[in-house]
Amino acid sequence: MSAMLDKFLVWAERHLPESERIWISDLRSEARHISGNLSRQRFLWSGALAALGQILRVRFGVQRVGQSLLGVALLMACLGGIYIAPSIENEVVRVSFYSVLPIYALTAGLALVNLNLMKRFAIGCIAALGLFWIISGLDYFTALDAPVYFFRAFAVEVAFIMTGLYVAASYLGWAEEAGDSQSL
Amino acid sequence: MTRFRKPSSSTLKILECLRAAPNGLHGYALMKASGLASGTLYPILARLADRGWLEKAWETGEDISGPPRRIYTLTSLGLAQMESLETAGTLNARTAT
């Protein structure tokens, strides 16, 4: 394993610009002094992940890497949701749960393709959910024999998640502009 | 125009460890002393060396075995920068977290 990680670091060294790869050879030479296979592997793993992060940042940029991670995380959440949903016994909760999964899936797709579109979609969802929250609070609906309070609470929850995603997407844009790599 | 940014808490930890070891430390010892992962430590060391805050030299001596190894030492510029950070109150506030 150590030899494989070392090979990866050599490969990373070749694919990074001079200013970004200067630390890799020092790390590799230090690793040869570490006794204990596990300690050496941990040392090399951390270095390999850092090198991979640098390669991705240099090749694709902070925003592109971040939005891919965001999209993948959301897709994973959707897959988890598909797995969990059938085990929900209450039909209202199950249907609500299923109905929101395509929204997350679409958000994930947009995050992978275009972050600005994703932000607009998130704003649209938040607005629609807010409108739903207001309308469902009207006397006509509260008098109905339906779990209106649950729907309203569910709408608030989804709106919070979409707000979090909007903030994350905005941060990625700022991080790209700030150029974090030059900070200490 | 270049903006001045406060060093991160990881950077400050490294500087503190190097100040406590005037003869310098090699990477693994510095990693143990600072509690940072190697993937965090080495890129910061490279940036600090690039800015002249620390100096890296190959380990020398008769009882050295194995491949060459870097020893990191704080420079006078690094020490001065740490003092100015202390004056500004950045150092104690950030390393305490």
mmCIF file of C-alpha atoms in Angstrom:
data_model
loop_
_atom_site.group_PDB
_atom_site.id
_atom_site.type_symbol
_atom_site.label_atom_id
_atom_site.label_comp_id
_atom_site.label_asym_id
_atom_site.label_seq_id
_atom_site.Cartn_x
_atom_site.Cartn_y
_atom_site.Cartn_z
ATOM 1 C CA MET A 1 0.000 0.000 0.000
ATOM 2 C CA SER A 2 2.798 2.425 0.917
ATOM 3 C CA ALA A 3 4.466 1.780 -2.432
ATOM 4 C CA MET A 4 1.196 2.459 -4.254
ATOM 5 C CA LEU A 5 0.661 5.725 -2.373
ATOM 6 C CA ASP A 6 4.228 6.746 -3.120
ATOM 7 C CA LYS A 7 3.664 6.052 -6.800
ATOM 8 C CA PHE A 8 0.519 8.164 -6.701
ATOM 9 C CA LEU A 9 2.483 11.028 -5.130
ATOM 10 C CA VAL A 10 5.106 10.765 -7.893
ATOM 11 C CA TRP A 11 2.298 10.907 -10.450
ATOM 12 C CA ALA A 12 0.757 13.918 -8.660
ATOM 13 C CA GLU A 13 4.117 15.670 -8.661
ATOM 14 C CA ARG A 14 4.245 15.377 -12.428
ATOM 15 C CA HIS A 15 0.756 16.803 -12.851
ATOM 16 C CA LEU A 16 1.070 19.843 -10.618
ATOM 17 C CA PRO A 17 2.743 23.151 -11.441
ATOM 18 C CA GLU A 18 6.118 23.818 -9.804
ATOM 19 C CA SER A 19 4.769 26.127 -7.097
ATOM 20 C CA GLU A 20 2.102 23.629 -6.044
ATOM 21 C CA ARG A 21 4.171 20.446 -5.930
ATOM 22 C CA ILE A 22 7.225 21.593 -4.009
ATOM 23 C CA TRP A 23 6.099 19.930 -0.772
ATOM 24 C CA ILE A 24 5.454 16.482 -2.220
ATOM 25 C CA SER A 25 9.090 15.387 -2.538
ATOM 26 C CA ASP A 26 9.748 16.503 1.062
ATOM 27 C CA LEU A 27 6.774 14.477 2.255
ATOM 28 C CA ARG A 28 7.920 11.412 0.328
ATOM 29 C CA SER A 29 11.457 11.564 1.698
ATOM 30 C CA GLU A 30 10.097 12.034 5.234
ATOM 31 C CA ALA A 31 7.821 9.016 4.821
ATOM 32 C CA ARG A 32 10.851 6.771 4.307
ATOM 33 C CA HIS A 33 11.974 7.610 7.850
ATOM 34 C CA ILE A 34 8.731 6.610 9.517
ATOM 35 C CA SER A 35 8.922 3.253 11.217
ATOM 36 C CA GLY A 36 5.761 1.192 11.364
ATOM 37 C CA ASN A 37 3.764 0.352 8.288
ATOM 38 C CA LEU A 38 0.494 1.751 9.609
ATOM 39 C CA SER A 39 2.002 5.087 10.644
ATOM 40 C CA ARG A 40 3.722 5.417 7.277
ATOM 41 C CA GLN A 41 0.525 4.590 5.419
ATOM 42 C CA ARG A 42 -1.471 7.158 7.390
ATOM 43 C CA PHE A 43 1.211 9.727 6.658
ATOM 44 C CA LEU A 44 1.157 8.934 2.942
ATOM 45 C CA TRP A 45 -2.642 8.709 2.728
ATOM 46 C CA SER A 46 -3.035 12.218 4.098
ATOM 47 C CA GLY A 47 -0.421 13.515 1.671
ATOM 48 C CA ALA A 48 -2.021 11.676 -1.258
ATOM 49 C CA LEU A 49 -5.449 13.142 -0.482
ATOM 50 C CA ALA A 50 -3.962 16.633 -0.198
ATOM 51 C CA ALA A 51 -2.179 16.140 -3.537
ATOM 52 C CA LEU A 52 -5.398 14.911 -5.147
ATOM 53 C CA GLY A 53 -7.205 17.968 -3.778
ATOM 54 C CA GLN A 54 -4.558 20.230 -5.298
ATOM 55 C CA ILE A 55 -4.752 18.499 -8.668
ATOM 56 C CA LEU A 56 -8.537 18.864 -8.747
ATOM 57 C CA ARG A 57 -8.336 22.494 -7.672
ATOM 58 C CA VAL A 58 -5.643 23.354 -10.220
ATOM 59 C CA ARG A 59 -7.365 21.512 -13.088
ATOM 60 C CA PHE A 60 -11.008 22.301 -12.418
ATOM 61 C CA GLY A 61 -11.089 25.149 -9.877
ATOM 62 C CA VAL A 62 -12.537 25.353 -6.377
ATOM 63 C CA GLN A 63 -16.068 26.021 -7.597
ATOM 64 C CA ARG A 64 -16.178 23.126 -10.045
ATOM 65 C CA VAL A 65 -14.881 20.642 -7.466
ATOM 66 C CA GLY A 66 -17.215 21.997 -4.794
ATOM 67 C CA GLN A 67 -20.311 21.876 -6.987
ATOM 68 C CA SER A 68 -19.497 18.302 -8.031
ATOM 69 C CA LEU A 69 -19.189 17.272 -4.382
ATOM 70 C CA LEU A 70 -22.434 19.085 -3.576
ATOM 71 C CA GLY A 71 -24.230 17.348 -6.442
ATOM 72 C CA VAL A 72 -22.874 13.922 -5.533
ATOM 73 C CA ALA A 73 -23.812 14.395 -1.860
ATOM 74 C CA LEU A 74 -27.369 15.337 -2.872
ATOM 75 C CA LEU A 75 -27.642 12.367 -5.206
ATOM 76 C CA MET A 76 -26.468 10.103 -2.392
ATOM 77 C CA ALA A 77 -29.136 11.634 -0.148
ATOM 78 C CA CYS A 78 -31.747 10.895 -2.831
ATOM 79 C CA LEU A 79 -30.600 7.283 -3.131
ATOM 80 C CA GLY A 80 -30.757 6.974 0.647
ATOM 81 C CA GLY A 81 -34.263 8.431 0.524
ATOM 82 C CA ILE A 82 -35.382 5.911 -2.109
ATOM 83 C CA TYR A 83 -34.033 3.155 0.112
ATOM 84 C CA ILE A 84 -35.747 4.435 3.268
ATOM 85 C CA ALA A 85 -39.098 5.564 1.851
ATOM 86 C CA PRO A 86 -40.747 2.116 1.441
ATOM 87 C CA SER A 87 -40.251 1.436 5.140
ATOM 88 C CA ILE A 88 -42.304 4.493 6.161
ATOM 89 C CA GLU A 89 -45.635 3.127 7.358
ATOM 90 C CA ASN A 90 -47.641 6.333 7.450
ATOM 91 C CA GLU A 91 -48.924 6.940 3.929
ATOM 92 C CA VAL A 92 -49.034 10.735 4.191
ATOM 93 C CA VAL A 93 -45.438 10.894 5.356
ATOM 94 C CA ARG A 94 -44.350 8.382 2.710
ATOM 95 C CA VAL A 95 -46.034 10.263 -0.151
ATOM 96 C CA SER A 96 -44.606 13.580 1.084
ATOM 97 C CA PHE A 97 -41.182 12.001 1.293
ATOM 98 C CA TYR A 98 -41.412 10.601 -2.235
ATOM 99 C CA SER A 99 -42.724 13.882 -3.641
ATOM 100 C CA VAL A 100 -39.712 15.834 -2.419
ATOM 101 C CA LEU A 101 -37.084 13.407 -3.768
ATOM 102 C CA PRO A 102 -37.400 14.583 -7.415
ATOM 103 C CA ILE A 103 -36.853 18.151 -6.208
ATOM 104 C CA TYR A 104 -33.591 17.132 -4.524
ATOM 105 C CA ALA A 105 -32.588 15.048 -7.540
ATOM 106 C CA LEU A 106 -33.189 17.987 -9.874
ATOM 107 C CA THR A 107 -31.215 20.251 -7.536
ATOM 108 C CA ALA A 108 -28.371 17.723 -7.573
ATOM 109 C CA GLY A 109 -28.422 17.589 -11.371
ATOM 110 C CA LEU A 110 -28.361 21.366 -11.625
ATOM 111 C CA ALA A 111 -25.541 21.572 -9.065
ATOM 112 C CA LEU A 112 -23.474 19.293 -11.280
ATOM 113 C CA VAL A 113 -24.277 21.191 -14.468
ATOM 114 C CA ASN A 114 -24.764 24.845 -13.587
ATOM 115 C CA LEU A 115 -24.480 26.354 -10.129
ATOM 116 C CA ASN A 116 -26.288 29.578 -11.055
ATOM 117 C CA LEU A 117 -29.279 27.625 -12.360
ATOM 118 C CA MET A 118 -29.273 25.601 -9.158
ATOM 119 C CA LYS A 119 -29.350 28.793 -7.093
ATOM 120 C CA ARG A 120 -32.295 30.106 -9.131
ATOM 121 C CA PHE A 121 -34.103 26.810 -8.754
ATOM 122 C CA ALA A 122 -33.477 26.859 -4.993
ATOM 123 C CA ILE A 123 -34.873 30.397 -4.749
ATOM 124 C CA GLY A 124 -37.912 29.308 -6.791
ATOM 125 C CA CYS A 125 -38.497 26.334 -4.492
ATOM 126 C CA ILE A 126 -38.156 28.475 -1.370
ATOM 127 C CA ALA A 127 -40.640 30.990 -2.783
ATOM 128 C CA ALA A 128 -43.102 28.244 -3.783
ATOM 129 C CA LEU A 129 -42.826 26.565 -0.394
ATOM 130 C CA GLY A 130 -43.328 29.910 1.355
ATOM 131 C CA LEU A 131 -46.421 30.513 -0.741
ATOM 132 C CA PHE A 132 -47.666 27.021 0.063
ATOM 133 C CA TRP A 133 -47.048 27.674 3.767
ATOM 134 C CA ILE A 134 -49.081 30.883 3.673
ATOM 135 C CA ILE A 135 -51.962 29.458 1.602
ATOM 136 C CA SER A 136 -52.208 26.266 3.633
ATOM 137 C CA GLY A 137 -52.631 28.401 6.755
ATOM 138 C CA LEU A 138 -55.921 29.815 5.474
ATOM 139 C CA ASP A 139 -59.067 28.835 7.380
ATOM 140 C CA TYR A 140 -60.441 26.867 4.419
ATOM 141 C CA PHE A 141 -57.496 24.447 4.489
ATOM 142 C CA THR A 142 -57.072 24.191 8.246
ATOM 143 C CA ALA A 143 -60.727 23.138 8.467
ATOM 144 C CA LEU A 144 -60.104 20.240 6.050
ATOM 145 C CA ASP A 145 -59.655 16.714 7.272
ATOM 146 C CA ALA A 146 -56.010 16.617 6.224
ATOM 147 C CA PRO A 147 -52.685 16.778 8.097
ATOM 148 C CA VAL A 148 -52.195 20.429 7.174
ATOM 149 C CA TYR A 149 -49.841 21.081 10.076
ATOM 150 C CA PHE A 150 -47.601 18.253 8.911
ATOM 151 C CA PHE A 151 -47.551 19.598 5.346
ATOM 152 C CA ARG A 152 -46.654 23.063 6.595
ATOM 153 C CA ALA A 153 -43.888 21.749 8.814
ATOM 154 C CA PHE A 154 -42.589 19.604 5.953
ATOM 155 C CA ALA A 155 -42.592 22.640 3.657
ATOM 156 C CA VAL A 156 -40.558 24.590 6.218
ATOM 157 C CA GLU A 157 -38.059 21.742 6.492
ATOM 158 C CA VAL A 158 -37.567 21.508 2.732
ATOM 159 C CA ALA A 159 -37.279 25.300 2.502
ATOM 160 C CA PHE A 160 -34.537 25.230 5.160
ATOM 161 C CA ILE A 161 -32.640 22.562 3.220
ATOM 162 C CA MET A 162 -32.954 24.553 -0.008
ATOM 163 C CA THR A 163 -31.732 27.661 1.835
ATOM 164 C CA GLY A 164 -28.699 25.714 3.061
ATOM 165 C CA LEU A 165 -27.980 24.568 -0.487
ATOM 166 C CA TYR A 166 -28.331 28.134 -1.787
ATOM 167 C CA VAL A 167 -25.839 29.379 0.826
ATOM 168 C CA ALA A 168 -23.420 26.539 -0.023
ATOM 169 C CA ALA A 169 -23.649 27.350 -3.741
ATOM 170 C CA SER A 170 -23.073 31.051 -3.066
ATOM 171 C CA TYR A 171 -20.069 30.258 -0.886
ATOM 172 C CA LEU A 172 -18.501 28.227 -3.688
ATOM 173 C CA GLY A 173 -18.750 31.260 -5.932
ATOM 174 C CA TRP A 174 -17.085 33.489 -3.351
ATOM 175 C CA ALA A 175 -14.358 30.912 -2.650
ATOM 176 C CA GLU A 176 -13.501 30.789 -6.354
ATOM 177 C CA GLU A 177 -13.169 34.568 -6.510
ATOM 178 C CA ALA A 178 -11.140 34.782 -3.303
ATOM 179 C CA GLY A 179 -8.543 32.266 -4.553
ATOM 180 C CA ASP A 180 -7.986 30.499 -1.247
ATOM 181 C CA SER A 181 -4.743 28.857 -2.331
ATOM 182 C CA GLN A 182 -2.612 31.892 -1.630
ATOM 183 C CA SER A 183 -3.628 32.282 2.013
ATOM 184 C CA LEU A 184 -1.560 31.042 4.909
ATOM 185 C CA MET B 1 -3.089 45.130 -4.447
ATOM 186 C CA THR B 2 -2.314 42.184 -2.144
ATOM 187 C CA ARG B 3 -4.524 41.728 0.875
ATOM 188 C CA PHE B 4 -3.161 40.731 4.261
ATOM 189 C CA ARG B 5 -4.888 37.680 5.642
ATOM 190 C CA LYS B 6 -4.579 36.370 9.142
ATOM 191 C CA PRO B 7 -2.797 33.033 9.168
ATOM 192 C CA SER B 8 -4.979 30.002 9.822
ATOM 193 C CA SER B 9 -4.981 28.246 13.188
ATOM 194 C CA SER B 10 -3.002 25.367 11.596
ATOM 195 C CA THR B 11 -0.300 27.784 10.443
ATOM 196 C CA LEU B 12 -0.117 29.340 13.874
ATOM 197 C CA LYS B 13 0.217 25.916 15.506
ATOM 198 C CA ILE B 14 3.152 25.125 13.220
ATOM 199 C CA LEU B 15 4.807 28.447 13.997
ATOM 200 C CA GLU B 16 4.368 27.878 17.737
ATOM 201 C CA CYS B 17 5.946 24.416 17.503
ATOM 202 C CA LEU B 18 8.879 25.735 15.509
ATOM 203 C CA ARG B 19 9.445 28.577 17.930
ATOM 204 C CA ALA B 20 9.590 26.060 20.762
ATOM 205 C CA ALA B 21 12.314 24.136 18.885
ATOM 206 C CA PRO B 22 15.125 26.562 17.976
ATOM 207 C CA ASN B 23 17.204 23.755 16.442
ATOM 208 C CA GLY B 24 14.372 22.931 14.090
ATOM 209 C CA LEU B 25 12.152 19.919 13.602
ATOM 210 C CA HIS B 26 11.711 17.403 10.842
ATOM 211 C CA GLY B 27 8.289 16.953 9.277
ATOM 212 C CA TYR B 28 7.138 13.922 11.248
ATOM 213 C CA ALA B 29 8.150 15.448 14.598
ATOM 214 C CA LEU B 30 6.389 18.652 13.608
ATOM 215 C CA MET B 31 3.318 16.659 12.661
ATOM 216 C CA LYS B 32 3.310 14.959 16.074
ATOM 217 C CA ALA B 33 3.918 18.228 17.916
ATOM 218 C CA SER B 34 1.243 20.195 16.080
ATOM 219 C CA GLY B 35 -1.311 17.395 15.825
ATOM 220 C CA LEU B 36 -1.837 18.186 12.134
ATOM 221 C CA ALA B 37 -2.142 15.635 9.358
ATOM 222 C CA SER B 38 0.742 15.440 6.894
ATOM 223 C CA GLY B 39 -1.541 16.569 4.064
ATOM 224 C CA THR B 40 -2.304 19.755 5.962
ATOM 225 C CA LEU B 41 1.195 20.298 7.307
ATOM 226 C CA TYR B 42 3.372 20.025 4.192
ATOM 227 C CA PRO B 43 1.540 22.463 1.888
ATOM 228 C CA ILE B 44 1.598 25.042 4.707
ATOM 229 C CA LEU B 45 5.325 24.436 5.283
ATOM 230 C CA ALA B 46 5.945 25.010 1.588
ATOM 231 C CA ARG B 47 4.004 28.299 1.654
ATOM 232 C CA LEU B 48 5.785 29.474 4.803
ATOM 233 C CA ALA B 49 9.169 28.632 3.287
ATOM 234 C CA ASP B 50 8.157 30.453 0.104
ATOM 235 C CA ARG B 51 7.418 33.577 2.134
ATOM 236 C CA GLY B 52 10.662 33.302 4.065
ATOM 237 C CA TRP B 53 9.025 32.645 7.436
ATOM 238 C CA LEU B 54 10.886 29.375 7.816
ATOM 239 C CA GLU B 55 13.962 27.762 6.426
ATOM 240 C CA LYS B 56 14.279 24.185 5.299
ATOM 241 C CA ALA B 57 17.600 22.405 5.167
ATOM 242 C CA TRP B 58 18.729 18.833 4.689
ATOM 243 C CA GLU B 59 19.556 17.037 7.900
ATOM 244 C CA THR B 60 23.297 16.706 8.428
ATOM 245 C CA GLY B 61 25.393 14.654 10.844
ATOM 246 C CA GLU B 62 27.322 11.453 11.074
ATOM 247 C CA ASP B 63 24.683 9.292 12.710
ATOM 248 C CA ILE B 64 22.124 9.829 9.990
ATOM 249 C CA SER B 65 20.819 6.816 8.151
ATOM 250 C CA GLY B 66 18.428 6.473 5.258
ATOM 251 C CA PRO B 67 17.431 9.013 2.607
ATOM 252 C CA PRO B 68 17.888 12.753 3.178
ATOM 253 C CA ARG B 69 15.410 14.495 5.413
ATOM 254 C CA ARG B 70 14.270 18.102 5.725
ATOM 255 C CA ILE B 71 14.670 20.076 8.947
ATOM 256 C CA TYR B 72 12.433 23.121 9.325
ATOM 257 C CA THR B 73 13.570 26.145 11.337
ATOM 258 C CA LEU B 74 11.877 29.448 11.984
ATOM 259 C CA THR B 75 13.713 32.395 10.385
ATOM 260 C CA SER B 76 14.169 35.824 11.936
ATOM 261 C CA LEU B 77 11.437 37.057 9.598
ATOM 262 C CA GLY B 78 9.130 34.309 10.845
ATOM 263 C CA LEU B 79 9.897 35.209 14.441
ATOM 264 C CA ALA B 80 9.245 38.882 13.741
ATOM 265 C CA GLN B 81 5.941 38.008 12.062
ATOM 266 C CA MET B 82 4.946 35.917 15.073
ATOM 267 C CA GLU B 83 5.747 38.786 17.390
ATOM 268 C CA SER B 84 3.654 41.149 15.329
ATOM 269 C CA LEU B 85 0.806 38.624 15.386
ATOM 270 C CA GLU B 86 1.150 38.400 19.156
ATOM 271 C CA THR B 87 1.022 42.162 19.421
ATOM 272 C CA ALA B 88 -2.123 42.138 17.303
ATOM 273 C CA GLY B 89 -3.583 39.481 19.602
ATOM 274 C CA THR B 90 -4.101 37.021 16.744
ATOM 275 C CA LEU B 91 -1.774 34.307 17.959
ATOM 276 C CA ASN B 92 -3.205 33.545 21.379
ATOM 277 C CA ALA B 93 -6.787 33.946 20.219
ATOM 278 C CA ARG B 94 -6.472 31.514 17.304
ATOM 279 C CA THR B 95 -4.204 28.837 18.774
ATOM 280 C CA ALA B 96 -6.535 28.574 21.787
ATOM 281 C CA THR B 97 -9.375 27.348 19.568
#
